[in-house]
């Protein structure tokens, strides 16, 4: 929600302060009250006794222009724009593989899964890697679950519409899975947002392996780090919320695991030991499990971000308790 009209009118009448951003020293000119209203540290920076307040000039050389522009959007409107993913047109398709069941070959990389549906096995073998994440419910079935004995619904493959028969209902299958417990914990938005009620945000869905989501992830993470540094509480919660939703809906491709690892590296390089974003990423990576570990960059990140490696090992060890 944008600031009330009276508040907006008041800060547009305030004096102008210059922000010098990044290694290129790009200058931006903003209304002082639009920034100072966001937190006590920014109030002191803009209107206190510091040199920045006296000179009307703030230098943030560790911030890039795009992140600062999104911060400015937030300062004026309580909202910010998420960038589009980079499309890598020169990605070479994987080598041709022949499906042992269908005897069909393909050179198009298929999504492994969306993490929210990783334990949903109601898909036929042929279509198990196609985005769609599971099955369409047809109706009540004529058979009972072998575990809980309750009748459960028949499923049809999302892609080819072939009916799929399961011995146990999905609830019983999920409860049996350790990974499902991790996914349920990651999906708990209340754990990450607390009592705060986030505004509506609908992340863009990726559908191709050529869509590089590194900058999409980092756009939220960089704002989170800035918000944490200057105690901008609502921006911190909003950026965390948006990143959480984006990861929830992200279709995981083998060639896009590196996007997730770039996010992990940035967050662990720029946050403190006890941080909720760190915890969220460790839990998400634990949901990915061995699929993430297969990425060539995984070992490098484990070495350059040892806190991440230790936290991930401990989280995965909980599955064997």
XYZ file of N, CA and C in Angstrom, residues 67-300:
702
model
N 19.584 -1.984 -7.655
C 19.079 -2.203 -6.295
C 18.652 -0.882 -5.666
N 19.435 0.175 -5.900
C 19.067 1.470 -5.337
C 17.770 1.990 -5.952
N 17.580 1.774 -7.236
C 16.335 2.222 -7.869
C 15.136 1.484 -7.278
N 15.288 0.195 -7.024
C 14.191 -0.548 -6.387
C 13.966 -0.050 -4.961
N 15.041 0.277 -4.272
C 14.909 0.867 -2.942
C 14.161 2.199 -3.020
N 14.447 2.994 -4.032
C 13.763 4.266 -4.225
C 12.279 4.040 -4.516
N 11.978 3.032 -5.353
C 10.574 2.690 -5.601
C 9.858 2.385 -4.296
N 10.529 1.615 -3.449
C 9.927 1.255 -2.168
C 9.739 2.497 -1.292
N 10.713 3.386 -1.269
C 10.652 4.574 -0.419
C 9.466 5.464 -0.784
N 9.171 5.549 -2.066
C 8.101 6.436 -2.515
C 6.733 5.761 -2.593
N 6.703 4.443 -2.823
C 5.417 3.780 -3.092
C 5.136 2.547 -2.242
N 6.095 2.123 -1.416
C 5.975 0.873 -0.660
C 5.826 -0.339 -1.587
N 6.468 -0.272 -2.732
C 6.439 -1.364 -3.702
C 7.716 -1.285 -4.529
N 8.085 -2.380 -5.177
C 9.221 -2.345 -6.088
C 9.027 -3.369 -7.191
N 9.709 -3.162 -8.306
C 9.548 -4.001 -9.489
C 10.590 -5.113 -9.508
N 10.127 -6.320 -9.795
C 11.022 -7.464 -9.931
C 11.525 -7.554 -11.375
N 12.812 -7.753 -11.585
C 13.314 -7.833 -12.959
C 12.880 -9.108 -13.664
N 12.898 -9.060 -14.978
C 12.657 -10.252 -15.781
C 13.936 -11.107 -15.773
N 13.797 -12.410 -15.938
C 15.005 -13.257 -16.003
C 15.791 -12.997 -17.282
N 17.091 -13.242 -17.211
C 17.920 -13.192 -18.410
C 17.688 -14.483 -19.204
N 17.545 -14.344 -20.499
C 17.328 -15.509 -21.355
C 18.626 -15.825 -22.080
N 19.131 -17.018 -21.851
C 20.402 -17.435 -22.433
C 20.135 -18.214 -23.715
N 20.162 -17.492 -24.836
C 19.824 -18.113 -26.109
C 20.898 -19.085 -26.590
N 22.104 -18.951 -26.040
C 23.198 -19.789 -26.529
C 23.391 -21.058 -25.725
N 22.413 -21.379 -24.850
C 22.528 -22.626 -24.079
C 22.431 -23.815 -25.028
N 23.403 -24.693 -24.960
C 23.388 -25.891 -25.798
C 22.463 -26.927 -25.177
N 21.592 -27.560 -25.966
C 20.691 -28.568 -25.410
C 21.475 -29.775 -24.940
N 20.980 -30.483 -23.960
C 21.669 -31.685 -23.491
C 21.717 -32.734 -24.587
N 22.625 -33.674 -24.438
C 22.740 -34.727 -25.437
C 21.452 -35.540 -25.509
N 21.158 -36.043 -26.669
C 19.915 -36.771 -26.886
C 19.868 -38.009 -25.998
N 18.744 -38.186 -25.306
C 18.553 -39.353 -24.458
C 17.282 -40.072 -24.893
N 17.273 -41.382 -24.792
C 16.115 -42.171 -25.187
C 15.443 -42.711 -23.938
N 14.154 -42.420 -23.797
C 13.391 -42.894 -22.655
C 13.228 -44.406 -22.772
N 13.630 -45.182 -21.739
C 13.566 -46.647 -21.839
C 12.144 -47.182 -21.918
N 11.148 -46.402 -21.489
C 9.760 -46.866 -21.505
C 9.080 -46.503 -22.812
N 9.225 -45.213 -23.211
C 8.505 -44.752 -24.401
C 9.306 -44.905 -25.681
N 10.634 -45.129 -25.546
C 11.538 -45.217 -26.696
C 11.545 -43.923 -27.514
N 11.250 -42.788 -26.834
C 11.243 -41.492 -27.486
C 12.502 -40.731 -27.108
N 13.043 -39.983 -28.047
C 14.231 -39.187 -27.768
C 13.863 -37.718 -27.654
N 14.670 -36.958 -26.903
C 14.400 -35.534 -26.723
C 15.701 -34.794 -26.506
N 15.759 -33.555 -27.005
C 16.911 -32.699 -26.774
C 16.526 -31.467 -25.970
N 15.332 -31.442 -25.420
C 14.858 -30.318 -24.625
C 14.970 -30.661 -23.150
N 15.694 -29.832 -22.398
C 15.852 -30.104 -20.974
C 14.521 -29.929 -20.267
N 14.153 -30.908 -19.488
C 12.899 -30.872 -18.743
C 13.151 -30.467 -17.296
N 12.158 -29.821 -16.719
C 12.257 -29.460 -15.312
C 12.263 -30.723 -14.459
N 13.090 -30.726 -13.426
C 13.101 -31.872 -12.513
C 11.821 -31.914 -11.692
N 11.445 -30.742 -11.163
C 10.259 -30.602 -10.318
C 10.182 -29.168 -9.835
N 9.070 -28.832 -9.254
C 8.942 -27.651 -8.400
C 9.042 -28.192 -6.983
N 9.820 -27.548 -6.138
C 10.107 -28.137 -4.828
C 8.839 -28.388 -4.017
N 7.798 -27.577 -4.241
C 6.559 -27.765 -3.501
C 5.859 -29.073 -3.867
N 6.235 -29.664 -5.010
C 5.592 -30.882 -5.473
C 6.600 -32.007 -5.676
N 7.747 -31.870 -5.031
C 8.793 -32.861 -5.253
C 8.361 -34.262 -4.844
N 7.535 -34.393 -3.816
C 7.115 -35.717 -3.349
C 5.810 -36.167 -3.967
N 5.249 -35.354 -4.881
C 4.027 -35.751 -5.570
C 4.398 -36.667 -6.732
N 4.139 -37.971 -6.572
C 4.549 -38.947 -7.578
C 3.423 -39.292 -8.541
N 2.323 -38.533 -8.478
C 1.180 -38.845 -9.336
C 1.404 -38.321 -10.747
N 2.455 -38.838 -11.392
C 2.775 -38.483 -12.769
C 3.235 -39.747 -13.484
N 2.950 -39.851 -14.753
C 3.422 -41.020 -15.472
C 4.921 -40.889 -15.730
N 5.573 -42.002 -16.020
C 7.025 -42.000 -16.212
C 7.420 -41.118 -17.387
N 6.634 -41.151 -18.437
C 6.944 -40.394 -19.651
C 7.018 -38.901 -19.375
N 6.124 -38.396 -18.539
C 5.978 -36.952 -18.356
C 6.523 -36.455 -17.025
N 7.307 -37.271 -16.324
C 7.712 -36.924 -14.963
C 8.560 -35.668 -14.886
N 9.193 -35.258 -15.996
C 10.048 -34.080 -15.944
C 9.436 -32.847 -16.551
N 8.177 -32.914 -16.994
C 7.566 -31.770 -17.653
C 6.905 -30.868 -16.627
N 7.099 -29.528 -16.719
C 6.436 -28.623 -15.771
C 4.939 -28.848 -15.777
N 4.320 -28.708 -14.638
C 2.915 -29.012 -14.447
C 2.750 -29.524 -13.031
N 3.859 -30.144 -12.566
C 4.012 -30.507 -11.167
C 2.890 -31.365 -10.628
N 2.628 -32.477 -11.302
C 1.720 -33.402 -10.680
C 0.522 -33.697 -11.541
N -0.598 -33.992 -10.898
C -1.718 -34.527 -11.627
C -2.968 -33.678 -11.464
N -3.922 -33.934 -12.348
C -5.226 -33.310 -12.252
C -6.166 -34.301 -11.580
N -6.951 -33.847 -10.625
C -7.863 -34.742 -9.909
C -9.111 -34.989 -10.756
N -9.461 -36.267 -10.922
C -10.637 -36.604 -11.712
C -11.874 -36.764 -10.841
N -11.718 -37.373 -9.681
C -12.872 -37.617 -8.822
C -12.568 -38.709 -7.834
N -13.558 -39.108 -7.043
C -13.353 -40.142 -6.042
C -13.121 -41.494 -6.705
N -12.164 -42.224 -6.176
C -11.828 -43.519 -6.746
C -12.646 -44.636 -6.128
N -12.525 -45.822 -6.722
C -13.245 -46.996 -6.237
C -12.380 -47.836 -5.305
N -11.149 -47.401 -5.046
C -10.247 -48.205 -4.230
C -9.830 -47.413 -2.993
N -9.383 -48.132 -1.985
C -9.005 -47.524 -0.717
C -7.495 -47.529 -0.556
N -7.018 -46.567 0.213
C -5.594 -46.479 0.512
C -5.172 -47.682 1.347
N -4.052 -48.290 1.002
C -3.585 -49.459 1.746
C -3.085 -49.077 3.130
N -2.841 -47.781 3.375
C -2.343 -47.328 4.682
C -3.484 -46.912 5.605
N -4.255 -45.882 5.159
C -5.292 -45.339 6.040
C -6.674 -45.912 5.765
N -6.791 -46.738 4.706
C -8.022 -47.442 4.344
C -9.133 -46.537 3.814
N -8.850 -45.239 3.667
C -9.872 -44.329 3.159
C -9.854 -44.299 1.633
N -11.049 -44.125 1.012
C -11.057 -43.989 -0.455
C -10.347 -42.698 -0.859
N -9.617 -42.746 -1.945
C -8.938 -41.532 -2.384
C -9.124 -41.325 -3.876
N -8.818 -40.128 -4.308
C -9.143 -39.715 -5.659
C -8.193 -40.301 -6.712
N -8.747 -40.572 -7.846
C -7.962 -41.053 -8.978
C -7.273 -39.854 -9.621
N -6.073 -40.065 -10.064
C -5.310 -38.986 -10.675
C -5.070 -39.254 -12.154
N -4.888 -38.185 -12.868
C -4.534 -38.264 -14.281
C -3.294 -37.411 -14.506
N -2.377 -37.901 -15.310
C -1.149 -37.171 -15.594
C -1.478 -35.801 -16.159
N -0.814 -34.788 -15.620
C -1.070 -33.408 -16.025
C -0.802 -33.187 -17.507
N 0.143 -33.924 -18.064
C 0.589 -33.633 -19.424
C -0.109 -34.504 -20.467
N -0.106 -35.822 -20.259
C -0.657 -36.708 -21.287
C -2.029 -37.255 -20.919
N -2.522 -36.955 -19.704
C -3.860 -37.324 -19.244
C -4.053 -38.819 -19.036
N -2.969 -39.555 -18.970
C -3.063 -40.985 -18.684
C -3.437 -41.180 -17.218
N -4.384 -42.075 -16.940
C -4.781 -42.342 -15.565
C -3.652 -43.026 -14.810
N -3.527 -42.694 -13.536
C -2.447 -43.238 -12.716
C -3.054 -43.887 -11.480
N -2.694 -45.125 -11.224
C -3.208 -45.842 -10.067
C -2.125 -45.922 -9.000
N -2.480 -45.531 -7.804
C -1.553 -45.576 -6.680
C -2.116 -46.490 -5.602
N -1.225 -47.168 -4.889
C -1.677 -48.045 -3.804
C -2.064 -47.249 -2.574
N -1.283 -46.172 -2.296
C -1.522 -45.352 -1.107
C -1.875 -43.936 -1.536
N -2.696 -43.268 -0.737
C -3.064 -41.890 -1.041
C -1.843 -40.984 -0.850
N -1.894 -39.808 -1.446
C -0.740 -38.920 -1.402
C -0.436 -38.444 0.012
N -1.473 -38.287 0.844
C -1.236 -37.857 2.228
C -0.358 -38.868 2.961
N -0.669 -40.145 2.793
C 0.118 -41.173 3.466
C 1.514 -41.281 2.867
N 1.615 -41.111 1.561
C 2.928 -41.159 0.922
C 3.793 -39.996 1.382
N 3.195 -38.829 1.509
C 3.956 -37.646 1.920
C 4.394 -37.739 3.376
N 3.514 -38.238 4.229
C 3.864 -38.343 5.649
C 5.044 -39.278 5.859
N 5.197 -40.209 4.945
C 6.274 -41.190 5.069
C 7.612 -40.633 4.598
N 7.565 -39.522 3.919
C 8.772 -38.979 3.302
C 9.430 -37.945 4.193
N 10.724 -38.101 4.446
C 11.480 -37.104 5.204
C 11.594 -35.806 4.416
N 11.751 -35.936 3.113
C 11.834 -34.744 2.283
C 10.541 -33.944 2.356
N 9.417 -34.640 2.416
C 8.134 -33.949 2.506
C 8.054 -33.103 3.770
N 8.648 -33.587 4.863
C 8.650 -32.807 6.105
C 9.454 -31.514 5.930
N 10.575 -31.610 5.217
C 11.367 -30.414 4.939
C 10.588 -29.442 4.081
N 9.881 -29.958 3.076
C 9.116 -29.107 2.173
C 7.972 -28.423 2.910
N 7.307 -29.153 3.795
C 6.230 -28.532 4.565
C 6.776 -27.411 5.437
N 7.949 -27.620 6.015
C 8.561 -26.580 6.845
C 8.929 -25.362 6.006
N 9.477 -25.604 4.818
C 9.828 -24.490 3.935
C 8.581 -23.740 3.476
N 7.499 -24.461 3.236
C 6.268 -23.850 2.722
C 5.538 -23.019 3.757
N 5.871 -23.171 5.026
C 5.160 -22.469 6.102
C 5.496 -20.981 6.067
N 4.680 -20.221 5.340
C 4.942 -18.789 5.197
C 4.850 -18.055 6.529
N 4.027 -18.559 7.441
C 3.906 -17.925 8.744
C 5.207 -17.938 9.521
N 6.030 -18.967 9.296
C 7.318 -19.059 9.981
C 8.252 -17.947 9.529
N 8.140 -17.563 8.246
C 9.051 -16.558 7.704
C 8.515 -15.144 7.843
N 7.194 -14.980 7.888
C 6.633 -13.631 7.968
C 6.058 -13.287 9.325
N 5.905 -14.285 10.206
C 5.362 -14.020 11.529
C 3.930 -13.529 11.450
N 3.611 -12.517 12.276
C 2.258 -11.980 12.303
C 2.033 -10.947 11.202
N 3.084 -10.617 10.469
C 2.989 -9.611 9.408
C 2.163 -10.142 8.249
N 1.244 -9.329 7.752
C 0.408 -9.727 6.620
C 0.961 -9.101 5.351
N 1.566 -9.915 4.472
C 2.187 -9.354 3.274
C 1.157 -8.939 2.245
N 1.476 -7.930 1.424
C 0.593 -7.577 0.310
C 0.641 -8.640 -0.763
N -0.280 -8.565 -1.700
C -0.337 -9.563 -2.770
C 0.903 -9.470 -3.662
N 1.482 -10.610 -3.933
C 2.608 -10.689 -4.851
C 2.546 -12.024 -5.559
N 2.623 -12.009 -6.873
C 2.545 -13.229 -7.659
C 3.799 -13.327 -8.523
N 4.730 -14.182 -8.141
C 5.982 -14.279 -8.900
C 5.752 -14.841 -10.300
N 6.586 -14.412 -11.214
C 6.560 -14.931 -12.578
C 7.017 -16.386 -12.571
N 6.345 -17.241 -13.337
C 6.695 -18.651 -13.404
C 7.703 -18.897 -14.520
N 8.806 -19.546 -14.188
C 9.760 -19.931 -15.229
C 9.309 -21.219 -15.896
N 9.563 -21.320 -17.197
C 9.100 -22.481 -17.959
C 10.183 -23.085 -18.834
N 11.368 -22.463 -18.888
C 12.430 -22.960 -19.758
C 13.766 -22.958 -19.026
N 14.615 -23.879 -19.402
C 15.945 -23.948 -18.792
C 16.809 -22.762 -19.192
N 16.454 -22.092 -20.264
C 17.251 -20.943 -20.727
C 16.992 -19.680 -19.919
N 16.025 -19.713 -19.011
C 15.692 -18.538 -18.203
C 16.578 -18.504 -16.953
N 17.514 -17.590 -16.934
C 18.445 -17.426 -15.822
C 17.790 -16.552 -14.754
N 17.550 -17.148 -13.563
C 16.836 -16.433 -12.493
C 17.777 -15.821 -11.460
N 19.058 -15.782 -11.745
C 20.001 -15.236 -10.768
C 19.630 -13.823 -10.355
N 19.419 -12.941 -11.328
C 19.097 -11.550 -10.998
C 17.722 -11.403 -10.367
N 16.806 -12.300 -10.694
C 15.490 -12.277 -10.049
C 15.654 -12.558 -8.560
N 16.384 -13.638 -8.241
C 16.623 -13.977 -6.832
C 17.363 -12.848 -6.117
N 18.428 -12.350 -6.753
C 19.272 -11.349 -6.101
C 18.567 -10.008 -5.929
N 17.596 -9.707 -6.777
C 16.879 -8.437 -6.616
C 16.194 -8.369 -5.254
N 15.661 -9.492 -4.809
C 15.024 -9.541 -3.489
C 16.071 -9.632 -2.377
N 17.082 -10.454 -2.593
C 18.103 -10.660 -1.560
C 18.887 -9.381 -1.288
N 19.197 -8.616 -2.308
C 19.958 -7.376 -2.119
C 19.149 -6.347 -1.351
N 17.846 -6.279 -1.614
C 16.996 -5.372 -0.844
C 16.891 -5.841 0.603
N 16.850 -7.147 0.802
C 16.813 -7.689 2.163
C 18.060 -7.282 2.936
N 19.222 -7.406 2.303
C 20.484 -7.040 2.960
C 20.511 -5.547 3.279
N 20.061 -4.719 2.345
C 20.011 -3.271 2.588
C 19.046 -2.948 3.720
N 17.900 -3.609 3.720
C 16.906 -3.385 4.772
C 17.450 -3.798 6.140
N 18.189 -4.896 6.171
C 18.771 -5.363 7.424
C 19.830 -4.374 7.938
N 20.596 -3.817 7.044
C 21.667 -2.891 7.416
C 21.122 -1.618 8.033
N 19.994 -1.123 7.503
C 19.438 0.146 7.974
C 18.109 -0.029 8.715
N 17.834 -1.256 9.137
C 16.671 -1.554 9.976
C 15.361 -1.091 9.340
N 15.204 -1.337 8.059
C 13.960 -1.009 7.349
C 13.076 -2.251 7.441
N 12.310 -2.347 8.507
C 11.635 -3.585 8.879
C 10.686 -4.075 7.790
N 9.803 -3.216 7.307
C 8.804 -3.656 6.331
C 9.438 -4.081 5.008
N 10.482 -3.392 4.577
C 11.163 -3.784 3.346
C 11.842 -5.137 3.519
N 12.420 -5.380 4.684
C 13.033 -6.671 4.951
C 12.017 -7.795 4.882
N 10.854 -7.576 5.474
C 9.816 -8.608 5.459
C 9.270 -8.819 4.057
N 9.078 -7.731 3.334
C 8.524 -7.839 1.986
C 9.482 -8.555 1.036
N 10.751 -8.194 1.069
C 11.720 -8.839 0.180
C 11.893 -10.313 0.529
N 11.873 -10.655 1.805
C 11.947 -12.056 2.228
C 10.723 -12.819 1.733
N 9.561 -12.209 1.884
C 8.307 -12.828 1.440
C 8.320 -13.085 -0.063
N 8.789 -12.112 -0.840
C 8.800 -12.268 -2.297
C 9.795 -13.339 -2.734
N 10.926 -13.390 -2.094
C 11.901 -14.419 -2.434
C 11.368 -15.801 -2.079
N 10.694 -15.894 -0.953
C 10.104 -17.169 -0.535
C 9.097 -17.666 -1.565
N 8.207 -16.798 -2.003
C 7.205 -17.188 -2.998
C 7.860 -17.552 -4.334
N 8.909 -16.821 -4.692
C 9.596 -17.097 -5.948
C 10.250 -18.473 -5.922
N 10.886 -18.818 -4.809
C 11.506 -20.138 -4.684
C 10.452 -21.241 -4.630
N 9.316 -20.957 -4.011
C 8.244 -21.948 -3.954
C 7.779 -22.359 -5.342
N 7.654 -21.384 -6.231
C 7.094 -21.668 -7.553
C 8.162 -21.960 -8.602
N 9.432 -21.865 -8.230
C 10.526 -22.000 -9.186
C 10.621 -23.430 -9.705
N 10.537 -23.585 -11.025
C 10.723 -24.903 -11.647
C 12.213 -25.206 -11.691
N 12.619 -26.278 -11.039
C 14.028 -26.602 -10.892
C 14.527 -27.370 -12.107
N 15.461 -26.751 -12.816
C 16.143 -27.407 -13.931
C 17.578 -27.705 -13.496
N 18.127 -28.773 -14.016
C 19.502 -29.126 -13.668
C 20.466 -27.988 -14.004
N 20.285 -27.362 -15.151
C 21.192 -26.293 -15.573
C 20.949 -24.981 -14.840
N 19.891 -24.900 -14.041
C 19.589 -23.678 -13.308
C 19.892 -23.809 -11.817
N 20.468 -24.927 -11.403
C 20.891 -25.065 -10.017
C 21.913 -23.988 -9.654
N 22.690 -23.577 -10.640
C 23.718 -22.572 -10.400
C 23.098 -21.243 -9.986
N 21.880 -20.937 -10.452
C 21.195 -19.708 -10.042
C 20.954 -19.712 -8.531
N 20.551 -20.866 -8.028
C 20.288 -21.005 -6.593
C 21.581 -20.874 -5.803
N 22.659 -21.466 -6.315
C 23.939 -21.391 -5.614
C 24.506 -19.971 -5.618
N 24.270 -19.219 -6.680
C 24.684 -17.801 -6.691
C 23.951 -17.027 -5.607
N 22.677 -17.328 -5.432
C 21.893 -16.696 -4.367
C 22.462 -17.056 -2.998
N 22.740 -18.332 -2.797
C 23.304 -18.785 -1.521
C 24.624 -18.075 -1.225
N 25.506 -18.005 -2.225
C 26.804 -17.364 -2.032
C 26.639 -15.904 -1.620
N 25.754 -15.182 -2.302
C 25.540 -13.770 -1.965
C 25.008 -13.609 -0.548
N 24.017 -14.393 -0.201
C 23.389 -14.242 1.113
C 24.382 -14.557 2.233
N 25.147 -15.617 2.089
C 26.086 -15.984 3.146
C 27.305 -15.067 3.172
N 27.556 -14.344 2.105
C 28.625 -13.344 2.095
C 28.194 -12.029 2.731
N 26.869 -11.805 2.828
C 26.386 -10.477 3.200
C 25.415 -10.455 4.374
N 25.315 -11.554 5.105
C 24.447 -11.595 6.276
C 25.209 -12.146 7.478
N 24.604 -11.983 8.652
C 25.212 -12.446 9.885
C 24.908 -13.924 10.138
N 25.569 -14.473 11.155
C 25.461 -15.910 11.446
C 24.021 -16.349 11.666
N 23.297 -15.606 12.496
C 21.907 -15.961 12.795
C 21.009 -15.040 11.986
N 20.467 -15.557 10.920
C 19.675 -14.734 10.009
C 18.557 -15.578 9.424
N 17.358 -15.028 9.343
C 16.205 -15.805 8.885
C 16.304 -16.152 7.405
N 16.917 -15.279 6.595
C 17.085 -15.607 5.182
C 18.065 -16.767 5.008
N 19.111 -16.782 5.796
C 20.028 -17.926 5.767
C 19.281 -19.216 6.089
N 18.481 -19.174 7.120
C 17.738 -20.368 7.529
C 16.795 -20.834 6.436
N 16.130 -19.897 5.780
C 15.194 -20.245 4.719
C 15.910 -20.904 3.539
N 17.072 -20.372 3.170
C 17.815 -20.929 2.040
C 18.383 -22.309 2.359
N 18.856 -22.497 3.575
C 19.370 -23.813 3.973
C 18.252 -24.853 3.890
N 17.078 -24.494 4.354
C 15.944 -25.419 4.309
C 15.555 -25.713 2.863
N 15.547 -24.694 2.023
C 15.222 -24.899 0.609
C 16.245 -25.820 -0.054
N 17.507 -25.584 0.201
C 18.555 -26.419 -0.396
C 18.490 -27.844 0.130
N 18.087 -28.024 1.384
C 17.905 -29.373 1.921
C 16.774 -30.091 1.191
N 15.747 -29.338 0.778
C 14.658 -29.929 -0.001
C 15.165 -30.428 -1.354
N 16.125 -29.719 -1.928
C 16.682 -30.127 -3.222
C 17.589 -31.341 -3.094
N 18.270 -31.461 -1.952
C 19.064 -32.641 -1.647
C 20.171 -32.920 -2.646
N 20.256 -34.176 -3.062
C 21.363 -34.613 -3.918
C 21.312 -33.973 -5.312
N 20.137 -33.514 -5.732
C 20.054 -32.857 -7.037
C 20.897 -31.590 -7.060
N 20.906 -30.855 -5.948
C 21.733 -29.656 -5.856
C 23.205 -30.031 -5.771
N 23.503 -31.098 -5.058
C 24.891 -31.518 -4.873
C 25.551 -31.942 -6.189
N 24.760 -32.308 -7.178
C 25.308 -32.708 -8.474
C 25.806 -31.518 -9.289
N 25.386 -30.321 -8.920
C 25.800 -29.138 -9.667
C 27.307 -28.926 -9.509
N 28.025 -28.671 -10.596
C 29.484 -28.520 -10.514
C 29.925 -27.413 -9.565
N 29.110 -26.381 -9.392
C 29.482 -25.263 -8.528
C 29.208 -25.522 -7.054
N 28.575 -26.649 -6.733
C 28.175 -26.913 -5.356
C 29.376 -26.994 -4.418
N 30.389 -27.753 -4.788
C 31.554 -27.917 -3.921
C 32.275 -26.595 -3.691
N 32.308 -25.767 -4.714
C 32.943 -24.455 -4.573
C 32.221 -23.597 -3.542
